Coordinates of C-alpha atoms in Angstrom, one line a residue:
Chain A
M1 CA 82.9 107.4 75.3
S2 CA 84.6 104.7 73.1
R3 CA 84.9 105.3 69.4
P4 CA 83.8 103.0 66.6
A5 CA 86.7 100.7 65.5
A6 CA 87.0 102.4 62.1
Q7 CA 87.7 105.8 63.7
R8 CA 90.1 104.6 66.4
P9 CA 93.7 105.7 65.7
R10 CA 96.4 102.9 65.9
L11 CA 98.5 102.6 69.0
G12 CA 101.7 100.6 69.0
L13 CA 102.5 98.9 72.3
I14 CA 106.1 97.7 72.6
G15 CA 106.1 95.1 75.4
Y16 CA 103.1 93.0 76.1
G17 CA 103.7 91.6 79.6
A18 CA 101.4 92.0 82.6
F19 CA 101.5 95.8 82.5
G20 CA 101.3 95.9 78.7
R21 CA 98.1 93.8 78.8
L22 CA 96.6 96.1 81.5
T23 CA 97.5 99.1 79.2
A24 CA 95.8 97.5 76.2
R25 CA 92.7 96.7 78.1
H26 CA 92.2 100.3 79.2
L27 CA 93.2 102.0 76.0
S28 CA 91.4 99.8 73.5
P29 CA 88.1 101.8 73.8
W30 CA 90.1 104.7 72.3
F31 CA 92.7 103.1 70.1
E32 CA 93.3 100.1 67.9
V33 CA 96.1 98.5 69.9
L34 CA 98.9 96.7 68.0
A35 CA 101.2 95.0 70.4
H36 CA 104.7 93.7 69.8
D37 CA 106.5 91.3 72.2
P38 CA 108.6 88.4 71.1
A39 CA 107.8 86.7 74.5
A40 CA 104.0 87.1 74.2
T41 CA 101.4 84.7 72.7
A42 CA 97.9 85.6 71.8
E43 CA 95.3 84.8 74.5
E44 CA 91.5 84.7 74.4
G45 CA 90.0 88.1 75.1
D46 CA 93.1 90.0 74.2
A47 CA 92.5 93.7 73.8
A48 CA 95.5 94.0 71.4
R49 CA 96.5 92.3 68.2
L50 CA 100.1 91.0 68.2
T51 CA 102.3 92.3 65.4
D52 CA 105.9 92.8 64.3
L53 CA 108.1 95.6 65.7
A54 CA 108.1 97.8 62.6
T55 CA 104.3 97.8 62.4
A56 CA 103.9 98.7 66.1
A57 CA 106.6 101.4 65.8
A58 CA 104.9 103.0 62.8
C59 CA 101.7 103.9 64.7
P60 CA 100.8 107.6 65.4
V61 CA 101.0 106.8 69.2
V62 CA 103.7 104.4 70.6
I63 CA 103.8 103.2 74.2
L64 CA 107.0 101.6 75.5
A65 CA 106.1 99.1 78.1
V66 CA 109.6 97.5 78.4
P67 CA 111.8 97.3 81.5
V68 CA 113.7 100.6 82.2
E69 CA 117.0 98.7 81.8
G70 CA 116.0 97.7 78.2
L71 CA 114.8 101.1 77.1
A72 CA 117.9 102.3 75.3
Q73 CA 118.0 99.3 73.2
T74 CA 114.3 99.5 72.4
L75 CA 114.6 103.2 71.4
S76 CA 117.4 102.3 68.9
A77 CA 115.4 99.5 67.5
I78 CA 112.2 101.5 66.8
A79 CA 113.8 104.8 65.7
P80 CA 113.9 104.0 62.0
D81 CA 110.2 103.2 61.8
L82 CA 108.8 106.1 63.8
Q83 CA 106.5 108.3 61.8
E84 CA 106.8 112.1 61.6
G85 CA 104.8 113.8 64.4
A86 CA 104.2 110.5 66.2
L87 CA 103.8 110.6 70.0
I88 CA 106.1 108.3 72.0
L89 CA 105.5 107.5 75.7
D90 CA 107.2 105.3 78.2
V91 CA 105.6 103.9 81.4
G92 CA 108.7 103.2 83.5
S93 CA 108.9 103.4 87.3
V94 CA 111.6 106.0 87.1
K95 CA 111.6 109.1 85.0
V96 CA 114.9 111.0 85.0
G97 CA 116.9 108.4 83.1
P98 CA 114.2 107.4 80.6
A99 CA 113.4 111.1 79.9
R100 CA 117.1 111.7 79.1
L101 CA 117.3 108.6 76.9
M102 CA 114.2 109.5 75.0
A103 CA 115.4 113.0 74.4
E104 CA 118.8 111.7 73.2
H105 CA 117.7 108.7 71.1
L106 CA 114.4 109.7 69.5
P107 CA 114.5 111.6 66.2
A108 CA 113.6 115.3 66.4
H109 CA 110.4 114.8 64.2
V110 CA 108.6 112.9 67.0
Q111 CA 106.9 114.1 70.2
T112 CA 107.7 112.4 73.5
V113 CA 106.3 112.3 77.0
G114 CA 107.2 110.3 80.1
T115 CA 104.5 108.7 82.2
H116 CA 104.5 106.6 85.3
P117 CA 101.2 104.9 86.1
L118 CA 101.4 104.5 89.9
F119 CA 99.6 101.2 89.8
G120 CA 99.9 97.7 88.5
P121 CA 97.9 94.6 87.7
Q122 CA 97.3 94.0 91.5
S123 CA 96.1 97.5 92.5
A124 CA 94.1 97.9 89.3
R125 CA 92.2 94.7 89.7
D126 CA 88.9 96.7 90.4
G127 CA 89.5 99.3 87.6
I128 CA 91.8 102.3 87.3
A129 CA 89.4 105.2 87.9
G130 CA 90.8 107.2 90.8
L131 CA 94.3 105.7 90.6
R132 CA 97.3 107.9 90.1
I133 CA 99.6 108.7 87.2
A134 CA 102.6 111.0 86.9
V135 CA 103.1 112.7 83.5
C136 CA 106.5 114.3 82.8
P137 CA 107.3 116.7 80.0
V138 CA 110.3 115.5 77.9
R139 CA 110.2 117.8 74.9
G140 CA 107.9 120.8 75.6
D141 CA 105.0 121.1 78.0
R142 CA 102.2 121.3 75.5
I143 CA 102.0 117.7 74.5
A144 CA 102.5 116.6 78.1
R145 CA 99.4 118.7 79.1
R146 CA 97.4 117.0 76.3
V147 CA 98.4 113.5 77.6
A148 CA 97.6 114.7 81.1
A149 CA 94.1 115.8 80.0
F150 CA 93.5 112.5 78.3
C151 CA 94.5 110.6 81.4
R152 CA 92.2 112.8 83.5
H153 CA 89.1 112.9 81.4
A154 CA 89.2 109.6 79.4
L155 CA 90.8 107.3 82.0
K156 CA 89.6 109.1 85.1
L157 CA 93.0 109.0 86.7
K158 CA 94.4 111.4 89.2
V159 CA 97.2 113.1 87.2
F160 CA 100.4 114.7 88.5
L161 CA 102.1 116.8 85.9
V162 CA 105.7 117.0 87.3
S163 CA 109.3 117.2 86.2
P164 CA 111.2 113.9 86.0
E165 CA 113.4 115.1 88.9
D166 CA 110.4 115.8 91.1
H167 CA 108.9 112.5 90.2
D168 CA 112.0 110.5 91.0
R169 CA 112.6 112.3 94.3
E170 CA 109.1 111.4 95.5
A171 CA 109.1 107.8 94.0
A172 CA 112.5 107.1 95.7
V173 CA 110.6 107.3 99.0
V174 CA 107.2 105.9 97.9
Q175 CA 108.4 103.0 95.8
G176 CA 111.9 102.7 97.1
L177 CA 110.9 102.1 100.7
T178 CA 107.8 100.0 99.9
H179 CA 109.8 97.6 97.8
L180 CA 112.8 97.5 100.1
I181 CA 110.6 96.7 103.2
S182 CA 108.5 94.2 101.2
R183 CA 111.5 92.4 99.8
V184 CA 113.0 92.0 103.3
L185 CA 109.6 90.7 104.7
L186 CA 109.2 88.3 101.8
S187 CA 112.7 86.9 102.6
M188 CA 111.5 86.3 106.2
E189 CA 108.6 84.0 105.1
P190 CA 106.7 82.1 106.4
L191 CA 105.3 85.0 108.4
P192 CA 102.4 84.7 111.0
T193 CA 98.9 84.6 109.7
R194 CA 97.0 83.8 112.9
M195 CA 97.4 86.3 115.8
T196 CA 97.8 89.3 113.5
T197 CA 97.0 93.0 114.1
T198 CA 95.2 95.3 111.7
S199 CA 98.4 97.3 111.2
F200 CA 100.5 94.2 110.5
E201 CA 97.8 93.1 108.0
R202 CA 98.0 96.5 106.2
I203 CA 101.8 95.9 105.8
M204 CA 101.2 92.4 104.5
Q205 CA 98.7 93.7 102.0
A206 CA 101.4 96.0 100.7
V207 CA 103.8 93.0 100.5
E208 CA 101.2 91.0 98.6
M209 CA 101.0 93.8 95.9
V210 CA 104.7 93.9 95.5
R211 CA 105.2 90.1 95.6
Y212 CA 104.6 89.5 91.9
D213 CA 106.5 92.5 90.5
S214 CA 109.4 91.3 88.4
P215 CA 113.0 91.6 89.6
A216 CA 113.5 94.2 86.8
V217 CA 110.9 96.5 88.4
F218 CA 112.7 96.2 91.7
R219 CA 116.1 96.9 90.0
A220 CA 114.6 100.0 88.2
I221 CA 113.1 101.4 91.4
E222 CA 116.2 100.8 93.6
R223 CA 119.0 101.3 91.1
E224 CA 117.8 103.5 88.2
N225 CA 116.2 106.1 90.4
P226 CA 119.1 108.6 91.2
Y227 CA 117.6 109.4 94.6
A228 CA 116.9 105.8 95.8
A229 CA 120.3 105.1 97.4
G230 CA 120.1 108.3 99.5
V231 CA 116.6 107.3 100.8
R232 CA 117.9 103.8 101.5
D233 CA 120.9 105.2 103.4
R234 CA 118.6 107.4 105.5
F235 CA 116.2 104.5 106.2
F236 CA 119.1 102.2 107.3
D237 CA 120.8 104.9 109.4
L238 CA 117.5 105.6 111.3
A239 CA 116.8 101.9 111.6
A240 CA 120.3 101.4 113.0
R241 CA 119.7 104.1 115.5
A242 CA 116.4 102.6 116.6
R243 CA 118.1 99.2 117.0
A244 CA 121.0 100.7 119.1
D245 CA 118.5 102.5 121.3
L246 CA 116.6 99.2 121.9
D247 CA 119.7 97.2 122.5
D248 CA 121.2 99.8 124.8
G249 CA 117.9 99.8 126.7
A250 CA 117.9 96.0 126.9
A251 CA 121.4 96.1 128.2
A252 CA 120.7 98.8 130.8
Q253 CA 117.6 96.8 131.9
A254 CA 119.6 93.5 132.2
S255 CA 122.1 95.2 134.6
S256 CA 119.7 97.2 136.7
G257 CA 116.5 95.1 136.8
P258 CA 113.2 95.8 135.0
P259 CA 112.1 99.4 134.9
V260 CA 109.2 100.1 137.1
G261 CA 106.4 102.2 135.8
S262 CA 104.3 104.4 138.0
L263 CA 101.3 102.6 139.5
G264 CA 98.1 103.0 137.8
S265 CA 99.4 104.9 134.8
S266 CA 97.5 103.9 131.7
G267 CA 98.8 101.3 129.4
S268 CA 97.4 100.3 126.0
P269 CA 98.1 97.3 123.9
A270 CA 99.2 98.1 120.4
S271 CA 96.9 98.7 117.5
Chain B
M1 CA 72.5 90.5 125.7
S2 CA 73.4 93.1 128.4
R3 CA 72.2 92.5 132.0
P4 CA 70.2 94.9 134.2
A5 CA 72.6 97.1 136.3
A6 CA 71.6 95.4 139.6
Q7 CA 72.6 92.0 138.3
R8 CA 75.9 93.0 136.8
P9 CA 79.0 91.8 138.7
R10 CA 81.6 94.4 139.6
L11 CA 84.7 94.6 137.5
G12 CA 87.8 96.5 138.8
L13 CA 89.8 98.1 136.0
I14 CA 93.3 99.2 137.1
G15 CA 94.6 101.7 134.6
Y16 CA 92.1 104.0 132.8
G17 CA 94.0 105.3 129.8
A18 CA 93.1 105.0 126.1
F19 CA 92.9 101.2 126.3
G20 CA 91.3 101.1 129.7
R21 CA 88.5 103.3 128.4
L22 CA 88.0 101.1 125.4
T23 CA 87.8 98.1 127.7
A24 CA 85.2 99.8 129.9
R25 CA 83.1 100.7 126.9
H26 CA 82.9 97.1 125.7
L27 CA 82.6 95.4 129.1
S28 CA 80.0 97.7 130.7
P29 CA 77.0 95.8 129.2
W30 CA 78.1 92.8 131.3
F31 CA 79.8 94.4 134.3
E32 CA 79.6 97.4 136.5
V33 CA 83.1 98.8 135.8
L34 CA 85.0 100.5 138.6
A35 CA 88.2 102.1 137.3
H36 CA 91.2 103.2 139.2
D37 CA 93.8 105.5 137.7
P38 CA 95.5 108.4 139.5
A39 CA 96.1 110.1 136.2
A40 CA 92.4 109.9 135.0
T41 CA 89.6 112.3 135.4
A42 CA 85.9 111.6 134.9
E43 CA 84.6 112.5 131.4
E44 CA 81.1 112.7 130.1
G45 CA 79.8 109.4 128.8
D46 CA 82.3 107.4 130.8
A47 CA 81.4 103.7 130.9
A48 CA 83.2 103.3 134.2
R49 CA 83.0 105.0 137.6
L50 CA 86.4 106.2 139.0
T51 CA 87.3 104.8 142.4
D52 CA 90.2 104.1 144.8
L53 CA 92.7 101.3 144.3
A54 CA 91.4 99.1 147.1
T55 CA 87.8 99.2 145.9
A56 CA 88.8 98.3 142.3
A57 CA 91.1 95.5 143.6
A58 CA 88.3 94.0 145.7
C59 CA 86.0 93.2 142.7
P60 CA 85.3 89.6 141.7
V61 CA 87.0 90.3 138.3
V62 CA 90.0 92.6 138.0
I63 CA 91.6 93.7 134.8
L64 CA 95.1 95.2 134.8
A65 CA 95.4 97.7 132.0
V66 CA 98.8 99.1 133.1
P67 CA 102.0 99.2 131.1
V68 CA 103.9 95.9 131.2
E69 CA 106.9 97.6 132.8
G70 CA 104.6 98.7 135.7
L71 CA 102.9 95.3 136.2
A72 CA 105.1 94.0 139.1
Q73 CA 104.5 97.1 141.2
T74 CA 100.7 97.0 140.5
L75 CA 100.5 93.4 141.5
S76 CA 102.2 94.1 144.8
A77 CA 99.9 97.0 145.4
I78 CA 96.6 95.2 144.8
A79 CA 97.6 91.8 146.4
P80 CA 96.2 92.6 149.9
D81 CA 92.8 93.6 148.6
L82 CA 92.1 90.7 146.3
Q83 CA 89.1 88.6 147.2
E84 CA 89.1 84.8 147.5
G85 CA 88.3 83.3 144.1
A86 CA 88.6 86.5 142.2
L87 CA 89.7 86.4 138.5
I88 CA 92.7 88.6 137.7
L89 CA 93.5 89.3 134.0
D90 CA 96.2 91.4 132.3
V91 CA 96.0 92.9 128.8
G92 CA 99.6 93.5 128.0
S93 CA 101.3 93.2 124.6
V94 CA 103.6 90.5 125.8
K95 CA 102.7 87.4 127.8
V96 CA 105.7 85.4 129.0
G97 CA 106.9 87.9 131.5
P98 CA 103.5 89.0 132.8
A99 CA 102.3 85.4 133.1
R100 CA 105.4 84.7 135.3
L101 CA 104.9 87.8 137.4
M102 CA 101.2 87.0 138.0
A103 CA 102.0 83.4 138.9
E104 CA 104.7 84.6 141.3
H105 CA 103.0 87.7 142.9
L106 CA 99.3 86.8 143.1
P107 CA 98.0 84.9 146.1
A108 CA 97.1 81.3 145.6
H109 CA 93.4 82.0 146.4
V110 CA 92.8 84.0 143.1
Q111 CA 92.4 82.8 139.6
T112 CA 94.5 84.4 136.8
V113 CA 94.6 84.5 133.0
G114 CA 96.7 86.5 130.6
T115 CA 95.1 88.2 127.6
H116 CA 96.3 90.2 124.7
P117 CA 93.7 92.1 122.7
L118 CA 95.3 92.4 119.3
F119 CA 93.7 95.8 118.7
G120 CA 93.7 99.3 120.1
P121 CA 91.6 102.4 120.1
Q122 CA 92.6 103.1 116.4
S123 CA 91.8 99.7 115.0
A124 CA 88.7 99.3 117.2
R125 CA 87.1 102.6 116.0
D126 CA 84.3 100.7 114.2
G127 CA 83.7 98.2 116.9
I128 CA 85.6 95.1 118.1
A129 CA 83.5 92.3 116.6
G130 CA 85.7 90.1 114.4
L131 CA 89.0 91.5 115.9
R132 CA 91.5 89.2 117.6
I133 CA 92.5 88.4 121.1
A134 CA 95.0 85.9 122.5
V135 CA 94.1 84.2 125.8
C136 CA 96.9 82.5 127.7
P137 CA 96.5 80.1 130.7
V138 CA 98.5 81.1 133.7
R139 CA 97.2 78.8 136.5
G140 CA 95.2 76.0 134.9
D141 CA 93.4 75.7 131.5
R142 CA 89.8 75.7 132.8
I143 CA 89.4 79.4 133.7
A144 CA 91.3 80.4 130.5
R145 CA 88.8 78.4 128.5
R146 CA 85.9 80.2 130.3
V147 CA 87.5 83.6 129.5
A148 CA 88.0 82.5 125.9
A149 CA 84.3 81.5 125.6
F150 CA 83.2 84.9 127.0
C151 CA 85.4 86.7 124.5
R152 CA 84.1 84.6 121.7
H153 CA 80.4 84.6 122.5
A154 CA 79.8 87.9 124.3
L155 CA 82.4 90.1 122.6
K156 CA 82.4 88.4 119.2
L157 CA 86.2 88.3 119.1
K158 CA 88.4 85.8 117.2
V159 CA 90.0 84.0 120.1
F160 CA 93.4 82.3 120.1
L161 CA 94.0 80.1 123.2
V162 CA 97.8 79.7 123.3
S163 CA 100.7 79.4 125.6
P164 CA 102.5 82.6 126.6
E165 CA 105.5 81.3 124.7
D166 CA 103.6 80.7 121.5
H167 CA 102.0 84.1 121.8
D168 CA 105.3 86.0 122.3
R169 CA 107.0 84.1 119.5
E170 CA 104.3 85.2 117.0
A171 CA 103.9 88.7 118.5
A172 CA 107.7 89.3 118.1
V173 CA 107.1 89.2 114.4
V174 CA 103.6 90.7 114.1
Q175 CA 104.1 93.6 116.5
G176 CA 107.9 93.8 116.7
L177 CA 108.3 94.3 112.9
T178 CA 105.2 96.5 112.5
H179 CA 106.3 98.9 115.3
L180 CA 110.0 98.9 114.3
I181 CA 109.2 99.7 110.6
S182 CA 106.6 102.3 111.7
R183 CA 108.9 104.0 114.1
V184 CA 111.6 104.3 111.4
L185 CA 109.1 105.7 108.9
L186 CA 107.7 108.2 111.5
S187 CA 111.3 109.4 112.0
M188 CA 111.6 110.1 108.2
E189 CA 108.6 112.4 108.2
P190 CA 107.4 114.4 106.3
L191 CA 106.7 111.6 103.8
P192 CA 105.1 112.0 100.4
T193 CA 101.4 112.2 100.2
R194 CA 100.8 113.1 96.5
M195 CA 102.2 110.5 94.1
T196 CA 101.6 107.5 96.3
T197 CA 100.9 103.9 95.3
T198 CA 98.3 101.7 96.9
S199 CA 101.0 99.6 98.5
F200 CA 102.7 102.6 100.0
E201 CA 99.3 103.8 101.3
R202 CA 98.7 100.5 103.0
I203 CA 102.1 100.8 104.8
M204 CA 101.2 104.4 105.8
Q205 CA 97.8 103.2 107.2
A206 CA 99.8 100.8 109.5
V207 CA 102.1 103.7 110.5
E208 CA 99.0 105.8 111.3
M209 CA 97.7 103.1 113.6
V210 CA 100.9 102.9 115.5
R211 CA 101.6 106.6 115.6
Y212 CA 99.6 107.3 118.8
D213 CA 100.8 104.2 120.8
S214 CA 102.7 105.3 123.9
P215 CA 106.5 104.8 124.1
A216 CA 105.7 102.3 126.9
V217 CA 103.9 100.1 124.4
F218 CA 106.8 100.2 122.0
R219 CA 109.3 99.3 124.8
A220 CA 107.1 96.4 125.9
I221 CA 106.9 95.0 122.4
E222 CA 110.5 95.4 121.6
R223 CA 112.2 94.8 125.0
E224 CA 109.9 92.7 127.2
N225 CA 109.2 90.1 124.5
P226 CA 112.0 87.5 124.8
Y227 CA 111.8 86.8 121.1
A228 CA 111.8 90.4 119.8
A229 CA 115.6 90.9 119.6
G230 CA 116.0 87.8 117.6
V231 CA 113.4 88.8 115.0
R232 CA 115.0 92.3 114.9
D233 CA 118.4 90.8 114.2
R234 CA 117.0 88.7 111.4
F235 CA 115.2 91.7 109.8
F236 CA 118.4 93.8 110.0
D237 CA 120.6 91.0 108.7
L238 CA 118.3 90.4 105.7
A239 CA 118.0 94.2 105.1
A240 CA 121.8 94.5 105.2
R241 CA 122.0 91.8 102.6
A242 CA 119.4 93.4 100.4
R243 CA 121.3 96.7 100.7
A244 CA 124.6 95.1 99.9
D245 CA 123.1 93.4 96.8
L246 CA 121.7 96.8 95.6
D247 CA 124.9 98.7 96.3
D248 CA 127.1 96.0 94.6
G249 CA 124.7 96.1 91.6
A250 CA 125.0 99.8 91.4
A251 CA 128.8 99.6 91.6
A252 CA 129.0 96.9 88.9
Q253 CA 126.6 99.0 86.8
A254 CA 128.7 102.2 87.2
S255 CA 131.8 100.3 86.0
S256 CA 130.3 98.5 83.1
G257 CA 127.6 100.7 81.8
P258 CA 123.8 100.2 82.2
P259 CA 122.6 96.6 81.9
V260 CA 120.7 96.1 78.6
G261 CA 117.5 94.1 78.8
S262 CA 116.3 92.0 75.9
L263 CA 114.2 93.9 73.4
G264 CA 110.5 93.7 73.8
S265 CA 110.5 91.7 77.0
S266 CA 107.7 92.8 79.2
G267 CA 108.0 95.4 81.9
S268 CA 105.5 96.5 84.4
P269 CA 105.5 99.5 86.7
A270 CA 105.2 98.6 90.4
S271 CA 101.9 98.2 92.2

C-alpha cells in the first residue's frame, strides 16, 4: 500500500514527542514526514526528518501534535507559512476548544479538520489497526469525510465522525474518569501486587497506560474539556453518597451488633 | 488425578449459590460433594447432591460458602453435628472477623482454616488454574499448610499463606477500591461504549466482573474488613485534593486567560 518515496506528498509534523513519533511511524508509508520540535533530537530509525518550523508549516498536510494549551500560540506561529489549500489537522484530546481556535486563527485559504486518536504509545504498542479515532469537521464536512476515509482504509482505524461537542461530551466520561481515577490510585502507591483479583488487575492495567501521560495531557482532559467538571462533580457526588451509605451502615452495625444473614443463603467471594 | 467415586471422601458444602456451585465443580473430582442450601434447587449437571444441614455438617470436610454476615449463625447451627477431627473452612472475602468467629464458635475437636479464593464465577469462567487464593491459619499452621498444598498441587492455584490481618490489610485496597470505584461507575450508567480508549475499557472490564456480585459481598468487603474504612478515607482525601487542584486551576485559568505552552513542545493524546 505504501507509495515510492518520490511520489509521497510532504507532511509537516509540528511537535515530535512520544505521540508525534508514533504519528510519523504510521504515516511515513504514505507521506514524507518533516517534523519540527525544538525539544527533539534525531534518533536512529526515525520515521521523520527534523526541520525548521517554516518548512514543516509549508507542507500540503500539516499535523499539530502539540499540547492543547499551546495550540493558539502554534497556530499564530505557523499561519504565515501555510500554503493555499493545505490541510491542517490537530490530534488533541479535546475538540471543542481546538476546533474554535483553528476556525478563528487559520487563514481562510486552508482546510482544517480536528482529530483525536483514542490511543497513545502504550495502547498502540502492538500496532494501531482496530484502534479508534474521532474525526471532527471544523470547516465543512467534505474534507473531514476524506480524512475519515483515509483513517479507515489506509490506517485500518475504527473511525467516529462526530461534532466536537459530541466528542467532548463522551471524552469527558471516557478520559476524564479514567485519568482522574488513575491519578488518585497513582498517588496511593505502593499498591498491592500479590493477592490481587482479576478485576483489580484490569484497573491497574488502565493505571499503567495512563502513568506516563504528561501532566499537559491530564490538564487538557480535565480542564480544557467543557464537560469534564460536570462529570467530575457527578462522580464525586455519587462517591460521597456511597461513602455515606457505608459509614452509616458501619455506625448502625456498631450500635446494634453485626447483621445476621439467613442461614444457608448463598454467598460468593468477589471476582 | 481424580479418584473413583467410592474412594472420594465426603465434603459438606454449606451454601450453594453462585460461588458454592463453582466450588462444587472444582472439588468434585476429589470429593463427593453434599451441598446444603434452603434457597437452592437441583439443576442438571450439578456437581453436588443437595442434602439437609446435619448431613452436610457431619462430613469430614465442611466448606462454609455463606455470606460473611451470616457466618456466626451458620457456625452455631452446624456445631452439634460436626465430627471429631473434621476440617472446617470458610471462603469469605474478609478473614480477621471470620477467623475470630470460627475460633470462638467451633468445638475444640475440629480443625479449622480460613480461605479466600481471589476469584468468582466471572473471573473463573475459563478455569481456575493460575488464579489466586489466600489461606489463613486459624488454629495451628500445620493444617493450613496442608490445605495450601492441596490448593497448589490439586487445584493449580497460586497460594498465599498469610495471617488474617495481612490478608485483610491487602484486600482492603485490592477489593475495597475495586468495588468502591465499580459501584460508583455502575451508578453513572449508561456509560459511553463508542469512542472508548483501551484504558477505559480495562476499567469497564473490572466493573463488569463486579456487576453481578451480591450486595452482601460488597457489604463484607467494605464493612467487615477492619482496614476498609481507612483505605476509603485515604482514597477520598486524595480524590478531594485532585479535585481541588483541578478546580483551582480552572479558576486561575478563567481569571488570567488560557495557559500558553511553549511552541513546539511535544504533546500526546492519552492512552
